[in-house]
Amino acid sequence: MSSEIRRRKLDLKNGRVDLSHGAGGRAMAHLIGEIFHAAFDNPMLRAGNDQAAFDVDAGRMVMTTDGYVVSPLFFPGGDIGSLAVHGTINDVAMAGARPLYLSAGFIVEEGFALADLKRIADSMAAASRAAGVPIVTGDTKVVERGKADGVFITTTGIGVAPRDLVLSSDQARPGDKVLLSGFIGDHGVAVMSQRQNLAFETTVQSDSAALHELVAAMVAAAPQGLRVMRDPTRGGVAATLNELAQQSGVGFRLDEDAVPVRPQVAAACELLGLDPLYVANEGKLIAIVAPEAAGTVLAAMRGHPLGRDAALIGEVILDDHHFVQMITSFGGGRIVDWLAGEQLPRIC
């Protein structure tokens, strides 16, 4: 970057994004340099190339990509920036992999406040540093006013998994146990509490968090006992287990009393007419585990701060219809069906 470009400073307090910030010229260089490079700074990004090159350890490479359009952009416990980092790290980690690097793509609407864009970039940087997974390349586009909603982010992550560890959604077997890493519904309720048309007071904060270290503890405890892991984001626990039931050709039987739900989340869901099983999470995982390994894996989860409230919530059963069933608190039974329609749009 030339010294001339460095001398021109953005007005990070009162300035707003305009179309020139995505046009490939000097204004774009200012935006990238003063907001994104300043926040994400690391040797690979500092090289200024259109890509990042790196060596990796031997193993199975894992790659994922995800888009983030959450509304509102800032919510109790997080924002779109930290959410994008955590969500992509978790998708890599669900393969039992160690996340290595991230890329980030930004689509920014003309007129978006530079102060908010910097706040989001700083949050992403803090989340990636805390996780030890740097953002090493990226892209920025600016679209006309009214063509987006502030900012959308796409992140891609890569990682490496042990060569002999294969976790897959078709591996659940009758008799396997279903483990959940903690309280459900926190993220969805936290975001909904800030929606202009639904705003309500709550102490619940998003559970957005990077789960790769929790996963590493589980893999270390019983690598051969793990069948599949999944983070129950959109559609919550209900959607995740219905997907796994179809993909593995099995059914699930859950115990309602064993599913951790905070009283505040239960109250908010009752107010909004929602079922916590369908509400999104961003810092929880579901693990399907061989019965002989369930105790060991559960103990490993509870030994990690992000899994201290982990619980065994059910089991895999033989079911040609691939239903998810639940034994209710009253001793009855009900079907936990697929989510119908869009319960909570733009939740992540």
Short mmCIF file of C-alpha atoms in Angstrom, two decimals:
data_model
loop_
_atom_site.label_atom_id
_atom_site.label_comp_id
_atom_site.label_asym_id
_atom_site.label_seq_id
_atom_site.Cartn_x
_atom_site.Cartn_y
_atom_site.Cartn_z
CA MET A 1 0.00 0.00 0.00
CA SER A 2 1.50 3.35 -1.01
CA SER A 3 2.24 6.14 1.47
CA GLU A 4 -0.24 8.38 -0.38
CA ILE A 5 -3.07 5.91 0.25
CA ARG A 6 -2.06 5.54 3.89
CA ARG A 7 -2.39 9.31 4.42
CA ARG A 8 -6.08 9.39 3.46
CA LYS A 9 -8.16 8.40 6.47
CA LEU A 10 -11.74 7.24 6.65
CA ASP A 11 -14.14 9.14 8.87
CA LEU A 12 -14.84 6.15 11.09
CA LYS A 13 -17.08 8.17 13.41
CA ASN A 14 -19.52 9.78 11.00
CA GLY A 15 -18.67 8.35 7.56
CA ARG A 16 -20.78 5.98 5.50
CA VAL A 17 -20.04 3.43 2.83
CA ASP A 18 -20.52 4.66 -0.72
CA LEU A 19 -20.22 2.92 -4.06
CA SER A 20 -16.61 4.05 -4.50
CA HIS A 21 -15.67 1.79 -1.56
CA GLY A 22 -16.39 -1.22 -3.74
CA ALA A 23 -15.09 0.14 -7.04
CA GLY A 24 -11.55 -1.18 -6.81
CA GLY A 25 -9.84 2.21 -6.49
CA ARG A 26 -8.27 4.28 -3.75
CA ALA A 27 -11.44 4.50 -1.64
CA MET A 28 -11.68 0.71 -1.60
CA ALA A 29 -8.06 0.44 -0.55
CA HIS A 30 -8.78 2.80 2.34
CA LEU A 31 -11.79 0.76 3.44
CA ILE A 32 -9.95 -2.54 3.32
CA GLY A 33 -6.80 -1.19 4.91
CA GLU A 34 -8.33 0.81 7.74
CA ILE A 35 -11.15 -1.56 8.69
CA PHE A 36 -10.49 -5.13 7.58
CA HIS A 37 -6.70 -5.35 7.48
CA ALA A 38 -6.42 -3.33 10.67
CA ALA A 39 -8.79 -5.71 12.45
CA PHE A 40 -7.69 -9.08 11.02
CA ASP A 41 -3.98 -8.34 10.72
CA ASN A 42 -1.78 -11.42 10.24
CA PRO A 43 1.23 -12.24 8.02
CA MET A 44 -0.77 -13.97 5.26
CA LEU A 45 -3.32 -11.15 5.00
CA ARG A 46 -0.56 -8.56 5.18
CA ALA A 47 1.02 -10.04 2.04
CA GLY A 48 -1.81 -8.43 0.08
CA ASN A 49 -2.44 -11.27 -2.35
CA ASP A 50 -5.82 -12.31 -3.73
CA GLN A 51 -5.41 -15.67 -2.03
CA ALA A 52 -3.61 -17.24 0.92
CA ALA A 53 -1.11 -20.09 0.54
CA PHE A 54 -0.19 -22.35 3.45
CA ASP A 55 1.04 -25.81 4.36
CA VAL A 56 -1.17 -28.27 6.23
CA ASP A 57 -0.57 -31.31 8.40
CA ALA A 58 -1.30 -34.77 7.06
CA GLY A 59 -4.90 -35.88 7.45
CA ARG A 60 -8.30 -35.43 5.87
CA MET A 61 -9.02 -31.90 4.73
CA VAL A 62 -12.41 -30.45 5.70
CA MET A 63 -13.97 -27.41 4.02
CA THR A 64 -17.23 -25.53 4.52
CA THR A 65 -18.85 -22.23 3.54
CA ASP A 66 -21.80 -20.35 5.00
CA GLY A 67 -23.66 -17.06 4.52
CA TYR A 68 -24.84 -14.81 7.34
CA VAL A 69 -27.85 -12.48 6.98
CA VAL A 70 -28.99 -12.24 10.61
CA SER A 71 -31.35 -9.39 11.54
CA PRO A 72 -30.70 -7.34 13.60
CA LEU A 73 -26.95 -7.18 13.04
CA PHE A 74 -26.24 -6.67 16.75
CA PHE A 75 -27.98 -8.71 19.44
CA PRO A 76 -27.39 -9.71 23.10
CA GLY A 77 -24.30 -11.91 23.22
CA GLY A 78 -22.99 -11.26 19.73
CA ASP A 79 -23.34 -9.76 16.28
CA ILE A 80 -23.15 -10.84 12.65
CA GLY A 81 -19.33 -10.72 12.75
CA SER A 82 -18.71 -13.06 15.68
CA LEU A 83 -21.57 -15.24 14.48
CA ALA A 84 -19.92 -15.69 11.07
CA VAL A 85 -16.65 -16.78 12.67
CA HIS A 86 -18.23 -19.13 15.20
CA GLY A 87 -20.67 -20.70 12.76
CA THR A 88 -18.04 -21.58 10.19
CA ILE A 89 -15.56 -22.87 12.75
CA ASN A 90 -18.30 -25.08 14.16
CA ASP A 91 -19.21 -26.51 10.76
CA VAL A 92 -15.58 -27.56 10.30
CA ALA A 93 -15.35 -28.90 13.85
CA MET A 94 -18.46 -31.10 13.44
CA ALA A 95 -16.32 -33.33 11.21
CA GLY A 96 -13.97 -33.84 14.15
CA ALA A 97 -11.51 -31.50 12.44
CA ARG A 98 -9.17 -28.84 13.79
CA PRO A 99 -10.10 -25.55 12.06
CA LEU A 100 -7.10 -23.85 10.48
CA TYR A 101 -8.07 -20.78 8.46
CA LEU A 102 -11.05 -18.67 7.45
CA SER A 103 -11.89 -16.43 4.51
CA ALA A 104 -14.51 -13.68 4.71
CA GLY A 105 -16.58 -12.02 1.99
CA PHE A 106 -18.58 -8.84 2.68
CA ILE A 107 -21.50 -7.46 0.70
CA VAL A 108 -22.09 -3.96 2.09
CA GLU A 109 -25.00 -1.67 1.30
CA GLU A 110 -24.36 1.90 0.19
CA GLY A 111 -24.98 4.23 3.15
CA PHE A 112 -23.99 1.70 5.84
CA ALA A 113 -22.24 3.44 8.73
CA LEU A 114 -18.47 2.97 8.73
CA ALA A 115 -18.57 2.89 12.54
CA ASP A 116 -20.86 -0.16 12.43
CA LEU A 117 -18.72 -1.85 9.79
CA LYS A 118 -15.63 -1.35 11.96
CA ARG A 119 -17.50 -2.66 15.00
CA ILE A 120 -18.40 -5.82 13.07
CA ALA A 121 -14.84 -6.29 11.76
CA ASP A 122 -13.40 -5.82 15.24
CA SER A 123 -15.84 -8.39 16.60
CA MET A 124 -14.85 -10.88 13.89
CA ALA A 125 -11.20 -10.29 14.66
CA ALA A 126 -11.72 -10.84 18.38
CA ALA A 127 -13.65 -14.06 17.73
CA SER A 128 -11.03 -15.44 15.34
CA ARG A 129 -8.15 -14.56 17.68
CA ALA A 130 -9.92 -16.16 20.64
CA ALA A 131 -10.45 -19.32 18.58
CA GLY A 132 -6.91 -19.32 17.16
CA VAL A 133 -8.30 -19.46 13.60
CA PRO A 134 -7.13 -16.44 11.56
CA ILE A 135 -8.96 -14.80 8.65
CA VAL A 136 -6.36 -14.98 5.89
CA THR A 137 -8.16 -13.76 2.76
CA GLY A 138 -11.41 -12.14 1.75
CA ASP A 139 -13.41 -9.94 -0.58
CA THR A 140 -15.52 -6.77 -0.37
CA LYS A 141 -18.40 -5.66 -2.58
CA VAL A 142 -20.66 -2.61 -2.25
CA VAL A 143 -24.21 -2.61 -3.65
CA GLU A 144 -26.63 0.26 -4.19
CA ARG A 145 -28.82 1.57 -1.39
CA GLY A 146 -31.87 -0.67 -0.97
CA LYS A 147 -30.20 -3.71 -2.58
CA ALA A 148 -29.11 -5.25 0.72
CA ASP A 149 -29.79 -4.81 4.43
CA GLY A 150 -26.64 -3.23 5.85
CA VAL A 151 -24.12 -6.02 5.47
CA PHE A 152 -24.11 -9.70 4.56
CA ILE A 153 -21.09 -11.91 5.28
CA THR A 154 -19.94 -15.17 3.74
CA THR A 155 -17.21 -17.14 5.49
CA THR A 156 -15.34 -20.21 4.33
CA GLY A 157 -13.33 -22.39 6.66
CA ILE A 158 -10.89 -25.21 6.22
CA GLY A 159 -9.49 -27.67 8.73
CA VAL A 160 -7.85 -31.03 9.04
CA ALA A 161 -9.23 -34.16 10.68
CA PRO A 162 -7.41 -37.34 11.70
CA ARG A 163 -7.25 -39.64 8.70
CA ASP A 164 -9.00 -42.50 10.51
CA LEU A 165 -11.82 -40.38 11.97
CA VAL A 166 -14.89 -40.38 9.72
CA LEU A 167 -18.02 -38.73 11.15
CA SER A 168 -20.97 -38.78 8.79
CA SER A 169 -24.70 -38.16 8.95
CA ASP A 170 -25.46 -41.69 7.73
CA GLN A 171 -23.67 -43.38 10.65
CA ALA A 172 -26.36 -43.34 13.42
CA ARG A 173 -27.33 -46.88 14.47
CA PRO A 174 -30.20 -48.22 16.61
CA GLY A 175 -29.06 -48.27 20.22
CA ASP A 176 -26.76 -45.24 19.86
CA LYS A 177 -27.20 -42.45 22.39
CA VAL A 178 -28.04 -38.80 21.68
CA LEU A 179 -25.96 -36.24 23.59
CA LEU A 180 -26.68 -32.49 23.66
CA SER A 181 -24.00 -30.04 24.84
CA GLY A 182 -26.25 -27.66 26.80
CA PHE A 183 -29.30 -25.39 26.98
CA ILE A 184 -31.18 -24.89 23.72
CA GLY A 185 -32.90 -21.88 22.19
CA ASP A 186 -30.73 -19.11 23.66
CA HIS A 187 -29.59 -17.67 20.31
CA GLY A 188 -33.01 -17.60 18.73
CA VAL A 189 -34.64 -15.94 21.73
CA ALA A 190 -31.83 -13.38 22.06
CA VAL A 191 -32.18 -12.34 18.40
CA MET A 192 -35.96 -12.29 18.51
CA SER A 193 -35.91 -10.05 21.58
CA GLN A 194 -34.31 -7.31 19.44
CA ARG A 195 -36.63 -7.52 16.44
CA GLN A 196 -38.52 -4.25 16.00
CA ASN A 197 -41.86 -5.98 15.58
CA LEU A 198 -41.36 -8.41 18.47
CA ALA A 199 -39.04 -6.63 20.92
CA PHE A 200 -39.36 -7.85 24.49
CA GLU A 201 -37.16 -7.76 27.58
CA THR A 202 -35.12 -10.81 28.45
CA THR A 203 -31.82 -11.63 30.16
CA VAL A 204 -31.10 -14.39 27.64
CA GLN A 205 -27.98 -13.92 25.51
CA SER A 206 -26.96 -15.69 22.34
CA ASP A 207 -24.93 -18.85 22.92
CA SER A 208 -22.74 -18.05 19.89
CA ALA A 209 -19.38 -19.73 20.51
CA ALA A 210 -16.64 -21.69 18.77
CA LEU A 211 -16.97 -25.37 19.67
CA HIS A 212 -13.76 -26.81 18.21
CA GLU A 213 -12.00 -27.20 21.55
CA LEU A 214 -15.02 -28.99 23.02
CA VAL A 215 -15.02 -31.26 19.97
CA ALA A 216 -11.30 -31.92 20.40
CA ALA A 217 -11.92 -33.07 23.97
CA MET A 218 -14.67 -35.43 22.78
CA VAL A 219 -12.50 -36.85 20.00
CA ALA A 220 -9.63 -37.39 22.42
CA ALA A 221 -11.93 -39.16 24.88
CA ALA A 222 -13.52 -41.72 22.56
CA PRO A 223 -12.70 -41.29 18.87
CA GLN A 224 -14.08 -44.68 17.86
CA GLY A 225 -17.37 -44.09 19.70
CA LEU A 226 -18.40 -40.96 17.80
CA ARG A 227 -20.82 -41.54 14.89
CA VAL A 228 -21.87 -38.04 13.85
CA MET A 229 -21.93 -34.51 15.25
CA ARG A 230 -24.07 -31.60 14.14
CA ASP A 231 -24.66 -28.07 15.45
CA PRO A 232 -28.44 -27.48 15.62
CA THR A 233 -28.68 -23.99 14.09
CA ARG A 234 -31.67 -23.10 11.89
CA GLY A 235 -34.61 -25.31 12.77
CA GLY A 236 -32.98 -26.25 16.07
CA VAL A 237 -32.76 -29.71 17.57
CA ALA A 238 -35.93 -30.84 15.83
CA ALA A 239 -34.70 -30.12 12.29
CA THR A 240 -31.26 -31.57 12.99
CA LEU A 241 -32.57 -34.89 14.30
CA ASN A 242 -35.13 -35.21 11.49
CA GLU A 243 -32.32 -34.73 8.96
CA LEU A 244 -30.16 -37.32 10.68
CA ALA A 245 -33.07 -39.76 10.91
CA GLN A 246 -33.57 -39.56 7.15
CA GLN A 247 -29.87 -39.71 6.30
CA SER A 248 -29.15 -42.67 8.60
CA GLY A 249 -32.44 -44.47 7.97
CA VAL A 250 -33.34 -44.66 11.68
CA GLY A 251 -35.65 -43.03 14.21
CA PHE A 252 -35.02 -41.13 17.44
CA ARG A 253 -36.73 -41.30 20.82
CA LEU A 254 -36.17 -38.26 23.06
CA ASP A 255 -36.93 -37.68 26.74
CA GLU A 256 -38.50 -34.23 27.13
CA ASP A 257 -37.41 -33.93 30.76
CA ALA A 258 -33.77 -34.52 29.77
CA VAL A 259 -33.61 -31.67 27.21
CA PRO A 260 -32.03 -28.59 28.87
CA VAL A 261 -34.16 -25.44 28.39
CA ARG A 262 -33.70 -22.30 30.48
CA PRO A 263 -36.88 -21.06 32.20
CA GLN A 264 -36.44 -17.68 30.46
CA VAL A 265 -36.28 -19.37 27.05
CA ALA A 266 -39.29 -21.53 27.84
CA ALA A 267 -41.22 -18.42 28.92
CA ALA A 268 -40.25 -16.47 25.79
CA CYS A 269 -41.21 -19.40 23.56
CA GLU A 270 -44.57 -19.67 25.29
CA LEU A 271 -45.09 -15.92 24.74
CA LEU A 272 -44.20 -16.20 21.04
CA GLY A 273 -45.94 -19.51 20.43
CA LEU A 274 -42.69 -21.33 19.66
CA ASP A 275 -41.34 -24.76 20.59
CA PRO A 276 -37.75 -24.55 21.94
CA LEU A 277 -36.87 -27.68 19.98
CA TYR A 278 -37.22 -25.64 16.77
CA VAL A 279 -35.38 -22.51 17.93
CA ALA A 280 -31.88 -21.86 16.54
CA ASN A 281 -28.66 -22.35 18.49
CA GLU A 282 -25.15 -21.12 17.59
CA GLY A 283 -23.03 -22.65 20.35
CA LYS A 284 -24.44 -26.12 20.88
CA LEU A 285 -23.84 -29.52 19.33
CA ILE A 286 -25.61 -32.84 19.09
CA ALA A 287 -23.48 -35.99 19.15
CA ILE A 288 -24.69 -39.46 18.22
CA VAL A 289 -22.49 -41.86 20.13
CA ALA A 290 -22.11 -45.63 20.40
CA PRO A 291 -23.79 -46.81 23.63
CA GLU A 292 -20.58 -48.15 25.15
CA ALA A 293 -18.86 -44.75 24.65
CA ALA A 294 -21.72 -42.47 25.75
CA GLY A 295 -20.61 -42.17 29.38
CA THR A 296 -17.03 -41.37 28.44
CA VAL A 297 -18.01 -38.75 25.85
CA LEU A 298 -20.58 -37.17 28.17
CA ALA A 299 -17.96 -36.85 30.91
CA ALA A 300 -15.54 -35.23 28.45
CA MET A 301 -18.23 -32.75 27.40
CA ARG A 302 -19.07 -31.83 30.99
CA GLY A 303 -15.38 -31.27 31.67
CA HIS A 304 -15.29 -28.42 29.15
CA PRO A 305 -16.84 -24.99 29.90
CA LEU A 306 -18.98 -25.10 26.75
CA GLY A 307 -20.31 -28.55 27.63
CA ARG A 308 -20.81 -28.37 31.39
CA ASP A 309 -24.60 -28.63 30.98
CA ALA A 310 -24.41 -31.52 28.52
CA ALA A 311 -27.08 -34.18 28.79
CA LEU A 312 -28.08 -37.53 27.37
CA ILE A 313 -31.45 -36.67 25.81
CA GLY A 314 -32.44 -39.82 23.94
CA GLU A 315 -31.48 -42.73 21.77
CA VAL A 316 -31.52 -43.97 18.21
CA ILE A 317 -34.24 -46.51 17.47
CA LEU A 318 -35.22 -48.78 14.61
CA ASP A 319 -38.01 -47.00 12.71
CA ASP A 320 -38.81 -47.52 9.04
CA HIS A 321 -40.72 -44.20 9.06
CA HIS A 322 -37.67 -42.30 10.37
CA PHE A 323 -39.73 -40.40 12.95
CA VAL A 324 -38.38 -38.34 15.83
CA GLN A 325 -40.51 -39.22 18.84
CA MET A 326 -40.57 -37.67 22.29
CA ILE A 327 -41.66 -39.02 25.64
CA THR A 328 -43.32 -36.00 27.25
CA SER A 329 -43.08 -34.83 30.85
CA PHE A 330 -46.56 -36.27 31.41
CA GLY A 331 -45.53 -39.73 30.22
CA GLY A 332 -47.25 -39.46 26.86
CA GLY A 333 -45.68 -39.39 23.45
CA ARG A 334 -45.61 -37.05 20.48
CA ILE A 335 -43.94 -36.76 17.12
CA VAL A 336 -41.32 -34.03 16.74
CA ASP A 337 -41.93 -33.32 13.08
CA TRP A 338 -39.98 -31.37 10.49
CA LEU A 339 -40.25 -27.62 10.77
CA ALA A 340 -43.15 -26.36 8.66
CA GLY A 341 -42.43 -23.06 6.88
CA GLU A 342 -40.03 -20.44 8.20
CA GLN A 343 -40.40 -20.05 11.96
CA LEU A 344 -37.60 -17.55 12.57
CA PRO A 345 -36.36 -15.93 9.34
CA ARG A 346 -32.82 -14.47 9.20
CA ILE A 347 -31.77 -15.97 12.52
CA CYS A 348 -28.17 -16.55 11.43
#
